[in-house]
């Protein structure tokens, strides 16, 4: 874990008001077992020293290629998988220190919408019971009150009361995702992780689900971490965007600033791949060579340097810190003006 990333988090925290979630130096390694005795022989470095904040009432988009660690970040934040190191502060309390009973209580405040709505629903349970399951576990209200709340929640996501008696296989993909949203909303949480909630849906259905999420956010003052690989979707719904590559955040900025002026070479390559809805306009594509390195054996220095078209010699030797290059715009790259001089260590001050 780098001291520079921790310093970045402190700087960002001072400049942002009303942080609901603060992630500090989050690490998650998955052991790989081998040999006759099935002993650990290596680690998959899924998340490696990630720090960021999510402000009250905002949507933070988390983007990157498949396999970069986005979903692992979200699941580790909720302790659906236990972290290797780091801390996640919710209302200034480190949830990694919570015992079982306290963590169970906290789950009313933090929910998740899964990518695959069918796999996340019990096929033998009517969806009304699935939505009410959390209410029952946390002993919220009487039986009749829970039924009324389930019906009201279904209506808020565009479903009808009679749908509560049907089973998951009777619904389309878009309807099942609405059910997933209703289940996450049932306990009236403060924070919801949206784990690629529209990636498996048709484009026309995607817009409907995104609009539901935005309406619910406004109505209930929700805070979202929106995980996706579709930059057009992220641009539509996010207030700020963090870009991940091979387990690390390489750039983070307000949405408009990031899309207007991406600074990291990886972010620029992602932006160049966004389709332009005008056949007469052409965007210059940045074609990255090679494949994403294995998280089992990430390259030294900047993990992007083997594919970077403008890499410097230092990029293969030292890992750049995530530093503020302009107001609320953070980049981890040696190419930034003032970021590198011979003999300097990572963490040197970056100029705008």
Short mmCIF file of C-alpha atoms in Angstrom, two decimals:
data_model
loop_
_atom_site.label_atom_id
_atom_site.label_comp_id
_atom_site.label_asym_id
_atom_site.label_seq_id
_atom_site.Cartn_x
_atom_site.Cartn_y
_atom_site.Cartn_z
CA UNK A 1 0.00 0.00 0.00
CA UNK A 2 1.44 3.36 -1.00
CA UNK A 3 1.73 6.34 1.31
CA UNK A 4 1.09 8.58 -1.68
CA UNK A 5 -2.38 7.12 -2.29
CA UNK A 6 -3.23 7.67 1.36
CA UNK A 7 -2.09 11.29 1.05
CA UNK A 8 -4.30 11.70 -2.00
CA UNK A 9 -7.29 10.41 -0.05
CA UNK A 10 -6.64 12.89 2.78
CA UNK A 11 -6.36 15.75 0.28
CA UNK A 12 -9.56 14.75 -1.47
CA UNK A 13 -11.41 14.34 1.84
CA UNK A 14 -10.46 17.87 2.89
CA UNK A 15 -11.81 19.31 -0.35
CA UNK A 16 -15.08 17.37 -0.41
CA UNK A 17 -17.96 17.87 1.96
CA UNK A 18 -20.44 15.22 3.05
CA UNK A 19 -18.52 12.04 2.21
CA UNK A 20 -20.74 9.03 2.92
CA UNK A 21 -18.17 6.38 1.94
CA UNK A 22 -14.41 6.63 2.24
CA UNK A 23 -12.29 3.80 0.83
CA UNK A 24 -8.66 3.82 1.94
CA UNK A 25 -5.91 1.59 0.53
CA UNK A 26 -8.29 -1.26 -0.27
CA UNK A 27 -6.54 -4.51 -1.20
CA UNK A 28 -8.05 -7.84 -2.19
CA UNK A 29 -5.85 -10.76 -3.24
CA UNK A 30 -7.24 -14.19 -4.07
CA UNK A 31 -4.82 -17.04 -3.28
CA UNK A 32 -4.00 -19.61 -5.96
CA UNK A 33 -3.39 -23.13 -4.69
CA UNK A 34 -1.17 -25.77 -6.25
CA UNK A 35 0.87 -28.88 -5.61
CA UNK A 36 -0.11 -32.11 -3.93
CA UNK A 37 -0.77 -30.36 -0.61
CA UNK A 38 -2.85 -27.60 -2.27
CA UNK A 39 -0.81 -24.85 -0.68
CA UNK A 40 -0.92 -21.18 -1.74
CA UNK A 41 1.60 -20.61 -4.52
CA UNK A 42 0.57 -17.17 -5.80
CA UNK A 43 -2.03 -14.43 -5.48
CA UNK A 44 -4.45 -12.92 -7.97
CA UNK A 45 -4.07 -9.21 -7.25
CA UNK A 46 -7.67 -8.27 -8.04
CA UNK A 47 -7.66 -4.96 -6.15
CA UNK A 48 -4.34 -3.33 -5.29
CA UNK A 49 -4.30 -0.20 -3.10
CA UNK A 50 -7.50 1.56 -4.18
CA UNK A 51 -8.65 4.77 -2.46
CA UNK A 52 -11.60 7.03 -3.22
CA UNK A 53 -14.62 8.71 -1.63
CA UNK A 54 -18.31 8.65 -2.48
CA UNK A 55 -20.11 11.82 -1.51
CA UNK A 56 -23.58 11.94 -0.05
CA UNK A 57 -26.25 11.93 -2.78
CA UNK A 58 -23.88 11.53 -5.76
CA UNK A 59 -23.28 8.77 -8.28
CA UNK A 60 -19.66 7.72 -8.64
CA UNK A 61 -19.05 5.76 -11.82
CA UNK A 62 -16.37 3.05 -11.71
CA UNK A 63 -15.26 1.98 -15.19
CA UNK A 64 -12.63 -0.17 -16.83
CA UNK A 65 -12.13 -3.28 -18.92
CA UNK A 66 -13.56 -6.62 -17.85
CA UNK A 67 -11.36 -8.20 -15.21
CA UNK A 68 -9.87 -4.95 -13.90
CA UNK A 69 -11.34 -5.43 -10.40
CA UNK A 70 -14.45 -3.22 -10.48
CA UNK A 71 -16.88 -5.81 -9.15
CA UNK A 72 -14.39 -6.99 -6.55
CA UNK A 73 -14.15 -3.43 -5.23
CA UNK A 74 -17.93 -3.28 -4.83
CA UNK A 75 -18.29 -6.68 -3.19
CA UNK A 76 -15.38 -6.04 -0.84
CA UNK A 77 -16.86 -2.70 0.20
CA UNK A 78 -19.97 -4.58 1.35
CA UNK A 79 -17.91 -7.41 2.85
CA UNK A 80 -19.53 -9.95 0.54
CA UNK A 81 -15.88 -10.96 0.19
CA UNK A 82 -13.48 -10.18 2.99
CA UNK A 83 -10.63 -7.73 2.26
CA UNK A 84 -6.93 -8.50 2.35
CA UNK A 85 -6.10 -5.04 3.69
CA UNK A 86 -7.38 -1.48 3.82
CA UNK A 87 -10.44 0.21 5.29
CA UNK A 88 -13.91 1.30 4.21
CA UNK A 89 -15.49 4.05 6.30
CA UNK A 90 -19.27 4.43 6.29
CA UNK A 91 -20.37 7.52 8.21
CA UNK A 92 -16.78 7.70 9.56
CA UNK A 93 -16.84 4.15 10.96
CA UNK A 94 -14.58 1.43 9.56
CA UNK A 95 -16.95 -1.38 8.65
CA UNK A 96 -14.09 -3.88 8.43
CA UNK A 97 -13.91 -3.67 12.24
CA UNK A 98 -17.60 -4.54 12.69
CA UNK A 99 -18.63 -7.84 14.25
CA UNK A 100 -21.39 -10.01 12.75
CA UNK A 101 -24.37 -8.44 14.55
CA UNK A 102 -23.29 -4.89 13.84
CA UNK A 103 -22.52 -5.73 10.21
CA UNK A 104 -25.98 -7.29 9.84
CA UNK A 105 -27.55 -4.06 11.07
CA UNK A 106 -25.41 -2.02 8.66
CA UNK A 107 -26.66 -4.04 5.69
CA UNK A 108 -29.93 -2.13 5.95
CA UNK A 109 -27.94 0.96 4.96
CA UNK A 110 -25.84 -0.63 2.18
CA UNK A 111 -27.34 -2.71 -0.62
CA UNK A 112 -26.33 -4.04 -4.04
CA UNK A 113 -27.99 -4.52 -7.42
CA UNK A 114 -26.36 -7.51 -9.12
CA UNK A 115 -25.37 -7.73 -12.77
CA UNK A 116 -27.37 -10.91 -13.45
CA UNK A 117 -30.90 -10.38 -12.14
CA UNK A 118 -31.95 -13.97 -12.84
CA UNK A 119 -29.08 -15.61 -10.95
CA UNK A 120 -29.63 -13.30 -7.96
CA UNK A 121 -33.29 -14.32 -7.55
CA UNK A 122 -34.49 -17.57 -6.00
CA UNK A 123 -36.34 -19.40 -8.83
CA UNK A 124 -38.57 -21.20 -6.29
CA UNK A 125 -39.73 -18.01 -4.54
CA UNK A 126 -42.35 -15.52 -5.79
CA UNK A 127 -40.73 -12.16 -6.32
CA UNK A 128 -42.91 -10.55 -3.65
CA UNK A 129 -41.36 -12.87 -1.09
CA UNK A 130 -37.87 -12.17 -2.47
CA UNK A 131 -38.37 -8.44 -2.01
CA UNK A 132 -39.84 -8.94 1.49
CA UNK A 133 -37.06 -11.29 2.60
CA UNK A 134 -34.82 -8.47 3.81
CA UNK A 135 -37.71 -6.88 5.68
CA UNK A 136 -38.40 -10.19 7.40
CA UNK A 137 -34.75 -10.80 8.32
CA UNK A 138 -34.43 -7.35 9.86
CA UNK A 139 -37.89 -7.60 11.47
CA UNK A 140 -39.18 -4.46 9.81
CA UNK A 141 -42.91 -3.88 10.40
CA UNK A 142 -45.74 -6.35 10.72
CA UNK A 143 -46.69 -8.87 8.05
CA UNK A 144 -49.38 -6.60 6.59
CA UNK A 145 -47.03 -3.61 6.65
CA UNK A 146 -44.39 -5.60 4.81
CA UNK A 147 -46.92 -6.61 2.14
CA UNK A 148 -47.97 -2.97 1.67
CA UNK A 149 -44.33 -1.86 1.44
CA UNK A 150 -43.51 -4.54 -1.16
CA UNK A 151 -46.44 -3.45 -3.32
CA UNK A 152 -45.47 0.20 -3.02
CA UNK A 153 -41.84 -0.60 -3.91
CA UNK A 154 -42.90 -2.60 -6.96
CA UNK A 155 -44.97 0.32 -8.20
CA UNK A 156 -42.02 2.67 -7.77
CA UNK A 157 -39.96 0.58 -10.22
CA UNK A 158 -42.77 0.34 -12.78
CA UNK A 159 -44.25 -3.04 -11.83
CA UNK A 160 -47.82 -4.00 -10.87
CA UNK A 161 -49.17 -5.47 -7.64
CA UNK A 162 -50.07 -8.82 -9.23
CA UNK A 163 -46.44 -9.33 -10.25
CA UNK A 164 -45.64 -10.09 -6.60
CA UNK A 165 -47.19 -13.56 -6.98
CA UNK A 166 -45.18 -14.52 -10.06
CA UNK A 167 -41.83 -16.32 -10.27
CA UNK A 168 -38.57 -14.99 -11.79
CA UNK A 169 -38.79 -17.13 -14.95
CA UNK A 170 -42.05 -15.38 -15.89
CA UNK A 171 -40.33 -12.02 -16.39
CA UNK A 172 -38.11 -10.51 -19.05
CA UNK A 173 -34.56 -9.39 -18.31
CA UNK A 174 -35.58 -5.76 -17.89
CA UNK A 175 -38.39 -6.70 -15.51
CA UNK A 176 -36.09 -8.89 -13.46
CA UNK A 177 -33.65 -6.01 -13.11
CA UNK A 178 -36.50 -3.80 -11.88
CA UNK A 179 -37.22 -6.50 -9.31
CA UNK A 180 -33.55 -6.42 -8.28
CA UNK A 181 -33.80 -2.66 -7.84
CA UNK A 182 -36.97 -3.06 -5.76
CA UNK A 183 -35.27 -5.63 -3.53
CA UNK A 184 -32.30 -3.31 -2.95
CA UNK A 185 -34.67 -0.42 -2.24
CA UNK A 186 -36.93 -2.34 0.18
CA UNK A 187 -34.83 -1.63 3.28
CA UNK A 188 -34.55 2.07 2.44
CA UNK A 189 -30.72 2.12 2.31
CA UNK A 190 -28.49 5.16 2.08
CA UNK A 191 -25.97 3.58 -0.31
CA UNK A 192 -26.47 1.18 -3.24
CA UNK A 193 -23.78 -0.47 -5.35
CA UNK A 194 -25.04 -0.93 -8.91
CA UNK A 195 -22.91 -3.74 -10.34
CA UNK A 196 -23.31 -3.36 -14.12
CA UNK A 197 -27.11 -3.30 -13.75
CA UNK A 198 -27.84 -2.63 -17.44
CA UNK A 199 -25.03 -4.50 -19.22
CA UNK A 200 -27.26 -7.50 -20.05
CA UNK A 201 -30.22 -5.41 -21.26
CA UNK A 202 -31.27 -4.06 -24.64
CA UNK A 203 -30.43 -0.41 -25.28
CA UNK A 204 -34.08 0.69 -25.10
CA UNK A 205 -34.52 -1.08 -21.74
CA UNK A 206 -31.22 0.32 -20.46
CA UNK A 207 -32.54 3.87 -20.67
CA UNK A 208 -35.68 2.93 -18.75
CA UNK A 209 -33.71 1.29 -15.94
CA UNK A 210 -31.26 4.21 -15.76
CA UNK A 211 -34.12 6.69 -15.52
CA UNK A 212 -35.67 4.63 -12.71
CA UNK A 213 -32.38 4.73 -10.82
CA UNK A 214 -32.10 8.49 -11.25
CA UNK A 215 -35.71 9.09 -10.15
CA UNK A 216 -35.26 6.90 -7.08
CA UNK A 217 -32.02 8.68 -6.21
CA UNK A 218 -33.78 12.02 -6.27
CA UNK A 219 -36.79 10.76 -4.31
CA UNK A 220 -34.90 8.91 -1.57
CA UNK A 221 -31.58 10.84 -1.54
CA UNK A 222 -29.67 7.70 -2.50
CA UNK A 223 -25.93 7.45 -3.07
CA UNK A 224 -24.69 5.14 -5.84
CA UNK A 225 -21.46 3.44 -6.81
CA UNK A 226 -22.23 2.64 -10.44
CA UNK A 227 -19.96 -0.06 -11.86
CA UNK A 228 -19.90 -0.38 -15.65
CA UNK A 229 -17.72 -0.80 -18.71
CA UNK A 230 -20.02 1.19 -21.02
CA UNK A 231 -18.76 4.77 -20.95
CA UNK A 232 -21.90 6.16 -22.57
CA UNK A 233 -24.00 4.76 -19.71
CA UNK A 234 -21.55 6.12 -17.13
CA UNK A 235 -21.63 9.56 -18.75
CA UNK A 236 -25.42 9.58 -18.56
CA UNK A 237 -25.79 8.72 -14.87
CA UNK A 238 -22.57 9.65 -13.04
CA UNK A 239 -21.51 12.82 -11.23
CA UNK A 240 -17.87 11.74 -10.93
CA UNK A 241 -15.97 8.92 -12.65
CA UNK A 242 -13.07 6.72 -11.53
CA UNK A 243 -11.18 4.71 -14.15
CA UNK A 244 -9.61 1.38 -13.13
CA UNK A 245 -6.89 -0.65 -14.80
CA UNK A 246 -5.54 -3.95 -13.47
CA UNK A 247 -6.69 -3.41 -9.90
CA UNK A 248 -5.73 0.27 -9.58
CA UNK A 249 -7.46 3.59 -10.13
CA UNK A 250 -5.57 5.52 -12.81
CA UNK A 251 -7.80 8.58 -13.13
CA UNK A 252 -10.69 10.17 -11.24
CA UNK A 253 -12.54 13.40 -11.99
CA UNK A 254 -15.99 14.99 -12.30
CA UNK A 255 -17.86 13.55 -15.27
CA UNK A 256 -17.81 16.60 -17.53
CA UNK A 257 -14.16 17.27 -16.85
CA UNK A 258 -13.13 13.67 -17.51
CA UNK A 259 -15.05 13.31 -20.76
CA UNK A 260 -13.94 16.73 -22.03
CA UNK A 261 -10.27 16.34 -21.14
CA UNK A 262 -9.08 12.81 -20.22
CA UNK A 263 -5.47 12.91 -19.04
CA UNK A 264 -4.34 9.30 -18.60
CA UNK A 265 -3.39 7.45 -21.83
CA UNK A 266 -5.65 4.54 -20.85
CA UNK A 267 -8.63 6.84 -20.31
CA UNK A 268 -7.93 8.49 -23.66
CA UNK A 269 -7.97 5.06 -25.35
CA UNK A 270 -11.30 4.21 -23.70
CA UNK A 271 -12.81 7.52 -24.76
CA UNK A 272 -11.70 7.03 -28.35
CA UNK A 273 -13.74 3.81 -28.52
CA UNK A 274 -17.07 5.52 -27.71
CA UNK A 275 -19.29 5.38 -30.83
CA UNK A 276 -20.20 8.76 -32.34
CA UNK A 277 -23.93 9.00 -33.17
CA UNK A 278 -23.18 10.78 -36.43
CA UNK A 279 -21.99 8.82 -39.49
CA UNK A 280 -20.34 11.94 -40.92
CA UNK A 281 -18.09 12.40 -37.91
CA UNK A 282 -15.01 10.30 -37.28
CA UNK A 283 -13.12 9.96 -34.04
CA UNK A 284 -9.43 9.16 -34.04
CA UNK A 285 -9.08 5.77 -32.41
CA UNK A 286 -6.27 4.94 -30.00
CA UNK A 287 -5.50 1.27 -30.60
CA UNK A 288 -3.79 -0.41 -27.67
CA UNK A 289 -1.37 -3.20 -28.52
CA UNK A 290 -1.08 -6.42 -26.60
CA UNK A 291 -3.33 -7.86 -23.92
CA UNK A 292 -4.09 -6.86 -20.36
CA UNK A 293 -1.32 -8.33 -18.15
CA UNK A 294 -2.25 -11.12 -15.78
CA UNK A 295 -3.14 -10.03 -12.23
CA UNK A 296 -1.18 -13.10 -11.12
CA UNK A 297 2.01 -11.38 -12.24
CA UNK A 298 1.42 -7.67 -12.86
CA UNK A 299 4.28 -5.76 -14.49
CA UNK A 300 6.55 -3.57 -12.34
CA UNK A 301 6.07 0.17 -12.22
CA UNK A 302 2.95 1.46 -13.95
CA UNK A 303 0.80 -1.56 -14.79
CA UNK A 304 -0.27 0.09 -18.05
CA UNK A 305 3.21 0.71 -19.42
CA UNK A 306 3.45 -2.50 -21.57
CA UNK A 307 0.50 -1.23 -23.64
CA UNK A 308 1.02 2.51 -23.34
CA UNK A 309 1.92 4.18 -26.67
CA UNK A 310 3.77 7.03 -24.91
CA UNK A 311 5.48 5.20 -22.03
CA UNK A 312 8.70 6.57 -20.53
CA UNK A 313 11.58 4.57 -19.11
CA UNK A 314 10.51 5.43 -15.57
CA UNK A 315 7.08 3.91 -16.20
CA UNK A 316 8.54 0.40 -16.04
CA UNK A 317 10.50 1.17 -12.88
CA UNK A 318 8.28 3.14 -10.49
CA UNK A 319 4.57 3.16 -9.78
CA UNK A 320 3.06 6.64 -10.22
CA UNK A 321 0.93 7.96 -7.37
CA UNK A 322 -2.63 9.16 -7.90
CA UNK A 323 -2.07 12.91 -7.69
CA UNK A 324 -4.23 15.98 -8.21
CA UNK A 325 -3.37 17.62 -11.53
CA UNK A 326 -6.14 20.21 -11.29
CA UNK A 327 -9.05 20.89 -8.99
CA UNK A 328 -10.71 17.54 -8.12
CA UNK A 329 -8.97 15.80 -11.06
CA UNK A 330 -6.62 12.98 -10.06
CA UNK A 331 -4.29 11.09 -12.40
CA UNK A 332 -1.68 8.37 -11.84
CA UNK A 333 0.74 8.96 -14.71
CA UNK A 334 4.39 10.02 -15.09
CA UNK A 335 3.51 11.95 -18.26
CA UNK A 336 1.71 14.73 -16.42
CA UNK A 337 3.56 18.04 -16.49
CA UNK A 338 5.77 18.29 -13.43
CA UNK A 339 5.04 14.73 -12.40
CA UNK A 340 8.51 13.41 -13.08
CA UNK A 341 12.05 14.62 -12.89
CA UNK A 342 15.20 12.51 -12.73
CA UNK A 343 15.74 11.34 -9.18
CA UNK A 344 12.26 12.22 -7.92
CA UNK A 345 10.19 9.66 -6.07
CA UNK A 346 6.49 8.99 -6.69
CA UNK A 347 4.41 11.56 -4.83
CA UNK A 348 6.08 14.65 -6.26
CA UNK A 349 3.72 17.56 -6.67
CA UNK A 350 1.86 17.70 -9.97
CA UNK A 351 1.09 20.99 -11.61
CA UNK A 352 -2.04 21.75 -13.61
#
